[in-house]
mmCIF file of C-alpha atoms in Angstrom:
data_model
loop_
_atom_site.group_PDB
_atom_site.id
_atom_site.type_symbol
_atom_site.label_atom_id
_atom_site.label_comp_id
_atom_site.label_asym_id
_atom_site.label_seq_id
_atom_site.Cartn_x
_atom_site.Cartn_y
_atom_site.Cartn_z
ATOM 1 C CA ASP A 1 -22.920 -8.975 -2.911
ATOM 2 C CA ALA A 2 -22.443 -12.717 -2.779
ATOM 3 C CA LYS A 3 -22.587 -14.623 0.456
ATOM 4 C CA THR A 4 -19.750 -16.023 2.525
ATOM 5 C CA THR A 5 -19.745 -18.841 5.071
ATOM 6 C CA GLN A 6 -17.438 -18.911 8.073
ATOM 7 C CA PRO A 7 -17.277 -21.004 11.247
ATOM 8 C CA ASP A 8 -18.889 -19.275 14.199
ATOM 9 C CA SER A 9 -15.874 -19.605 16.465
ATOM 10 C CA MET A 10 -12.326 -20.874 16.704
ATOM 11 C CA GLU A 11 -9.835 -21.090 19.540
ATOM 12 C CA SER A 12 -6.058 -20.923 19.466
ATOM 13 C CA THR A 13 -3.079 -20.638 21.781
ATOM 14 C CA GLU A 14 -0.653 -17.756 21.848
ATOM 15 C CA GLY A 15 2.190 -18.249 19.397
ATOM 16 C CA GLU A 16 0.288 -20.614 17.141
ATOM 17 C CA THR A 17 -0.488 -20.017 13.492
ATOM 18 C CA VAL A 18 -4.234 -19.757 12.922
ATOM 19 C CA HIS A 19 -6.072 -20.635 9.725
ATOM 20 C CA LEU A 20 -9.473 -18.944 9.359
ATOM 21 C CA PRO A 21 -11.524 -20.451 6.508
ATOM 22 C CA CYS A 22 -14.120 -18.741 4.353
ATOM 23 C CA SER A 23 -16.348 -20.304 1.708
ATOM 24 C CA HIS A 24 -17.725 -18.183 -1.156
ATOM 25 C CA ALA A 25 -18.977 -20.646 -3.737
ATOM 26 C CA THR A 26 -20.979 -18.086 -5.744
ATOM 27 C CA ILE A 27 -18.324 -15.391 -6.000
ATOM 28 C CA SER A 28 -18.448 -13.273 -9.153
ATOM 29 C CA GLY A 29 -15.479 -12.505 -11.330
ATOM 30 C CA ASN A 30 -15.353 -8.843 -10.290
ATOM 31 C CA GLU A 31 -15.621 -9.455 -6.551
ATOM 32 C CA TYR A 32 -12.669 -8.988 -4.254
ATOM 33 C CA ILE A 33 -12.259 -10.946 -1.016
ATOM 34 C CA TYR A 34 -11.835 -8.668 1.978
ATOM 35 C CA TRP A 35 -11.048 -9.468 5.589
ATOM 36 C CA TYR A 36 -11.849 -7.140 8.448
ATOM 37 C CA ARG A 37 -11.653 -7.786 12.176
ATOM 38 C CA GLN A 38 -13.480 -6.226 15.087
ATOM 39 C CA VAL A 39 -12.805 -6.281 18.809
ATOM 40 C CA PRO A 40 -15.545 -5.409 21.316
ATOM 41 C CA LEU A 41 -16.301 -1.725 21.739
ATOM 42 C CA GLN A 42 -14.306 -0.760 18.632
ATOM 43 C CA GLY A 43 -14.982 -0.265 14.963
ATOM 44 C CA PRO A 44 -13.945 -2.816 12.353
ATOM 45 C CA GLU A 45 -10.328 -2.789 11.188
ATOM 46 C CA TYR A 46 -9.122 -3.652 7.705
ATOM 47 C CA VAL A 47 -6.862 -6.726 7.592
ATOM 48 C CA THR A 48 -6.270 -7.547 3.941
ATOM 49 C CA HIS A 49 -7.895 -8.178 0.586
ATOM 50 C CA GLY A 50 -7.239 -10.038 -2.656
ATOM 51 C CA LEU A 51 -8.709 -10.972 -6.004
ATOM 52 C CA GLN A 52 -6.941 -14.073 -7.349
ATOM 53 C CA GLN A 53 -3.371 -14.168 -6.102
ATOM 54 C CA ASN A 54 -2.338 -14.874 -2.536
ATOM 55 C CA THR A 55 -1.457 -11.703 -0.672
ATOM 56 C CA THR A 56 0.577 -10.903 2.394
ATOM 57 C CA ASN A 57 1.061 -7.901 4.624
ATOM 58 C CA SER A 58 2.221 -7.184 8.144
ATOM 59 C CA MET A 59 -0.965 -8.548 9.659
ATOM 60 C CA ALA A 60 -1.792 -11.709 7.726
ATOM 61 C CA PHE A 61 -1.429 -13.966 4.720
ATOM 62 C CA LEU A 62 -4.458 -14.482 2.488
ATOM 63 C CA ALA A 63 -4.563 -17.730 0.568
ATOM 64 C CA ILE A 64 -7.122 -17.835 -2.256
ATOM 65 C CA ALA A 65 -8.134 -21.113 -3.882
ATOM 66 C CA SER A 66 -7.437 -21.383 -7.594
ATOM 67 C CA ASP A 67 -11.197 -21.543 -8.348
ATOM 68 C CA ARG A 68 -11.784 -18.613 -5.945
ATOM 69 C CA LYS A 69 -14.603 -20.479 -4.200
ATOM 70 C CA SER A 70 -12.818 -20.372 -0.869
ATOM 71 C CA SER A 71 -10.071 -18.511 0.937
ATOM 72 C CA THR A 72 -8.110 -18.793 4.164
ATOM 73 C CA LEU A 73 -6.790 -16.002 6.325
ATOM 74 C CA ILE A 74 -3.591 -17.110 7.996
ATOM 75 C CA LEU A 75 -2.449 -15.333 11.144
ATOM 76 C CA PRO A 76 1.111 -16.262 12.107
ATOM 77 C CA HIS A 77 2.144 -16.366 15.766
ATOM 78 C CA VAL A 78 -1.083 -15.014 17.213
ATOM 79 C CA SER A 79 -1.095 -12.954 20.378
ATOM 80 C CA LEU A 80 -3.884 -12.102 22.815
ATOM 81 C CA ARG A 81 -4.422 -8.873 20.828
ATOM 82 C CA ASP A 82 -5.487 -10.931 17.807
ATOM 83 C CA ALA A 83 -8.623 -12.093 19.597
ATOM 84 C CA ALA A 84 -11.470 -10.600 17.582
ATOM 85 C CA VAL A 85 -14.348 -11.360 15.241
ATOM 86 C CA TYR A 86 -12.941 -11.863 11.738
ATOM 87 C CA HIS A 87 -15.214 -11.041 8.823
ATOM 88 C CA CYS A 88 -14.756 -12.409 5.315
ATOM 89 C CA ILE A 89 -16.529 -10.096 2.887
ATOM 90 C CA LEU A 90 -17.028 -10.005 -0.870
ATOM 91 C CA ARG A 91 -17.004 -6.612 -2.502
ATOM 92 C CA ALA A 92 -17.551 -5.705 -6.135
ATOM 93 C CA SER A 93 -14.895 -3.624 -7.803
ATOM 94 C CA SER A 94 -17.102 -0.570 -8.285
ATOM 95 C CA SER A 95 -15.813 2.440 -6.437
ATOM 96 C CA PHE A 96 -18.634 3.047 -4.040
ATOM 97 C CA SER A 97 -19.873 -0.403 -3.183
ATOM 98 C CA LYS A 98 -20.566 -1.012 0.459
ATOM 99 C CA LEU A 99 -19.130 -3.609 2.799
ATOM 100 C CA VAL A 100 -21.664 -6.226 3.862
ATOM 101 C CA PHE A 101 -20.650 -7.741 7.173
ATOM 102 C CA GLY A 102 -21.998 -11.103 8.298
ATOM 103 C CA GLN A 103 -21.466 -12.739 11.662
ATOM 104 C CA GLY A 104 -17.843 -13.643 11.104
ATOM 105 C CA THR A 105 -15.637 -16.014 13.091
ATOM 106 C CA SER A 106 -15.001 -15.217 16.720
ATOM 107 C CA LEU A 107 -11.360 -16.053 17.379
ATOM 108 C CA SER A 108 -10.332 -16.543 20.981
ATOM 109 C CA VAL A 109 -6.671 -16.735 21.981
ATOM 110 C CA VAL A 110 -5.573 -18.306 25.242
ATOM 111 C CA PRO A 111 -2.163 -17.886 26.891
ATOM 112 C CA ASP B 1 -2.005 9.519 12.379
ATOM 113 C CA MET B 2 -4.973 8.464 10.231
ATOM 114 C CA LYS B 3 -8.076 8.720 12.300
ATOM 115 C CA VAL B 4 -11.878 8.700 12.269
ATOM 116 C CA THR B 5 -13.495 10.260 15.310
ATOM 117 C CA GLN B 6 -17.068 10.045 16.496
ATOM 118 C CA MET B 7 -18.954 12.150 18.994
ATOM 119 C CA PRO B 8 -20.531 11.428 21.335
ATOM 120 C CA ARG B 9 -19.389 7.917 22.233
ATOM 121 C CA TYR B 10 -22.472 7.211 24.338
ATOM 122 C CA LEU B 11 -25.901 8.822 24.134
ATOM 123 C CA ILE B 12 -29.248 8.247 25.808
ATOM 124 C CA LYS B 13 -32.310 9.925 24.354
ATOM 125 C CA ARG B 14 -36.065 9.720 24.831
ATOM 126 C CA MET B 15 -38.394 8.662 22.026
ATOM 127 C CA GLY B 16 -39.326 11.650 19.905
ATOM 128 C CA GLU B 17 -36.183 13.658 20.629
ATOM 129 C CA ASN B 18 -33.810 14.710 17.869
ATOM 130 C CA VAL B 19 -30.379 13.116 17.707
ATOM 131 C CA LEU B 20 -27.187 14.376 16.086
ATOM 132 C CA LEU B 21 -24.207 12.075 15.629
ATOM 133 C CA GLU B 22 -20.977 13.621 14.402
ATOM 134 C CA CYS B 23 -18.081 12.064 12.516
ATOM 135 C CA GLY B 24 -14.742 13.527 11.527
ATOM 136 C CA GLN B 25 -11.737 12.283 9.578
ATOM 137 C CA ASP B 26 -8.284 13.746 9.049
ATOM 138 C CA MET B 27 -7.340 11.911 5.874
ATOM 139 C CA SER B 28 -9.130 14.109 3.288
ATOM 140 C CA HIS B 29 -11.100 11.066 2.167
ATOM 141 C CA GLU B 30 -13.803 11.811 -0.372
ATOM 142 C CA THR B 31 -16.127 8.989 0.630
ATOM 143 C CA MET B 32 -17.739 8.606 4.017
ATOM 144 C CA TYR B 33 -20.271 6.123 5.369
ATOM 145 C CA TRP B 34 -22.710 5.636 8.200
ATOM 146 C CA TYR B 35 -23.472 2.079 9.381
ATOM 147 C CA ARG B 36 -25.424 0.680 12.282
ATOM 148 C CA GLN B 37 -24.609 -2.587 14.008
ATOM 149 C CA ASP B 38 -27.139 -4.693 15.863
ATOM 150 C CA PRO B 39 -26.619 -8.111 17.464
ATOM 151 C CA GLY B 40 -27.174 -10.888 14.936
ATOM 152 C CA LEU B 41 -27.422 -8.505 11.963
ATOM 153 C CA GLY B 42 -23.870 -7.443 11.231
ATOM 154 C CA LEU B 43 -23.284 -3.939 9.853
ATOM 155 C CA GLN B 44 -26.000 -2.288 7.820
ATOM 156 C CA LEU B 45 -25.307 0.688 5.570
ATOM 157 C CA ILE B 46 -27.455 3.756 6.219
ATOM 158 C CA TYR B 47 -25.929 6.409 3.952
ATOM 159 C CA ILE B 48 -22.900 6.992 1.722
ATOM 160 C CA SER B 49 -21.437 10.408 0.988
ATOM 161 C CA TYR B 50 -19.244 10.763 -2.079
ATOM 162 C CA ASP B 51 -18.131 14.296 -1.216
ATOM 163 C CA VAL B 52 -19.568 17.572 0.092
ATOM 164 C CA ASP B 53 -23.335 17.716 -0.535
ATOM 165 C CA SER B 54 -23.239 14.480 -2.541
ATOM 166 C CA ASN B 55 -25.055 11.849 -0.499
ATOM 167 C CA SER B 56 -26.811 8.639 -1.389
ATOM 168 C CA GLU B 57 -29.111 6.298 0.504
ATOM 169 C CA GLY B 58 -27.781 2.980 1.647
ATOM 170 C CA ASP B 59 -29.815 -0.077 2.561
ATOM 171 C CA ILE B 60 -31.728 1.295 5.567
ATOM 172 C CA PRO B 61 -32.081 5.090 5.208
ATOM 173 C CA LYS B 62 -35.603 5.375 6.603
ATOM 174 C CA GLY B 63 -35.713 7.525 9.726
ATOM 175 C CA TYR B 64 -32.288 9.027 9.083
ATOM 176 C CA ARG B 65 -30.804 11.934 7.200
ATOM 177 C CA VAL B 66 -27.257 13.125 6.739
ATOM 178 C CA SER B 67 -25.340 16.318 6.206
ATOM 179 C CA ARG B 68 -21.895 16.861 4.725
ATOM 180 C CA LYS B 69 -20.872 20.497 4.388
ATOM 181 C CA LYS B 70 -17.128 19.938 4.758
ATOM 182 C CA ARG B 71 -15.133 17.037 3.386
ATOM 183 C CA GLU B 72 -13.836 16.101 6.839
ATOM 184 C CA HIS B 73 -17.209 16.077 8.627
ATOM 185 C CA PHE B 74 -20.251 13.849 8.136
ATOM 186 C CA SER B 75 -23.299 14.052 10.387
ATOM 187 C CA LEU B 76 -26.138 11.596 10.956
ATOM 188 C CA ILE B 77 -29.448 13.053 12.111
ATOM 189 C CA LEU B 78 -32.393 11.242 13.605
ATOM 190 C CA ASP B 79 -35.468 13.439 13.590
ATOM 191 C CA SER B 80 -37.806 12.203 16.317
ATOM 192 C CA ALA B 81 -35.858 9.143 17.440
ATOM 193 C CA LYS B 82 -37.584 5.793 17.816
ATOM 194 C CA THR B 83 -36.808 2.959 20.216
ATOM 195 C CA ASN B 84 -35.886 0.666 17.308
ATOM 196 C CA GLN B 85 -33.056 3.061 16.463
ATOM 197 C CA THR B 86 -31.228 1.951 19.577
ATOM 198 C CA SER B 87 -27.991 0.626 18.137
ATOM 199 C CA VAL B 88 -24.279 1.148 17.736
ATOM 200 C CA TYR B 89 -23.522 3.566 14.911
ATOM 201 C CA PHE B 90 -20.233 3.481 13.037
ATOM 202 C CA CYS B 91 -18.848 6.085 10.710
ATOM 203 C CA ALA B 92 -16.205 5.168 8.140
ATOM 204 C CA SER B 93 -14.212 6.888 5.423
ATOM 205 C CA SER B 94 -12.237 5.814 2.380
ATOM 206 C CA LEU B 95 -10.549 7.119 -0.709
ATOM 207 C CA SER B 96 -12.516 6.996 -3.946
ATOM 208 C CA GLY B 97 -11.879 5.133 -7.136
ATOM 209 C CA PRO B 98 -9.360 2.273 -7.404
ATOM 210 C CA PHE B 99 -7.780 3.083 -4.048
ATOM 211 C CA SER B 100 -10.987 2.749 -2.040
ATOM 212 C CA TYR B 101 -10.237 -0.784 -0.855
ATOM 213 C CA GLU B 102 -9.779 0.136 2.792
ATOM 214 C CA GLN B 103 -12.471 1.725 4.907
ATOM 215 C CA TYR B 104 -11.340 3.324 8.141
ATOM 216 C CA PHE B 105 -13.870 3.053 10.930
ATOM 217 C CA GLY B 106 -14.478 5.221 13.946
ATOM 218 C CA PRO B 107 -14.926 3.803 17.459
ATOM 219 C CA GLY B 108 -18.725 3.948 17.281
ATOM 220 C CA THR B 109 -21.530 5.756 19.084
ATOM 221 C CA ARG B 110 -23.744 3.707 21.365
ATOM 222 C CA LEU B 111 -27.225 5.201 21.156
ATOM 223 C CA THR B 112 -30.056 4.198 23.452
ATOM 224 C CA VAL B 113 -33.546 5.513 22.745
ATOM 225 C CA LEU B 114 -35.907 5.079 25.693
#
């Protein structure tokens, strides 16, 4: 699985829209971009994923660069519950490939 | 409610003792996983199970074995635990095939080996 690069930490204020960047310059054509988040003392939680097109769901908007070498997870109107470590992960399209978690970005949210 | 459960949540064992970690899921997922998480190392895959009695080693299987006799249960066994197996262990499950994009994780088991 190819490597991703994320900032170690970011801070935001409640109600703001947060942009979490991820660089994946060596991504392969069959690799999807996944985002998971993890709060202390809990297991990781799936946020979203995409291949080429931007995607949106109830949790976030995923913007993928046209060359797929970077992506941005956009969290609208963050709350204190959004404080977590956000992991950007590349995963091949084979059915049983594992998730390889790095250090992720620790997002803190202040009132 | 889709759920992955893990038992126990906290466990302290002495070096050389046997350890059994249990995982259950109520989603009839074919695929289940065991990971461990250590500070500075992210999650590391120990074993994958594709279905009952169909298991495969992950990246760090040494010192561990698994058992899956029912689709909803997946056990991790440490025979003669070592101090370097102190870690947080996460179980996860997912569908198979093209719908396997989301892995559901349990809350973790915090194991300390003294």
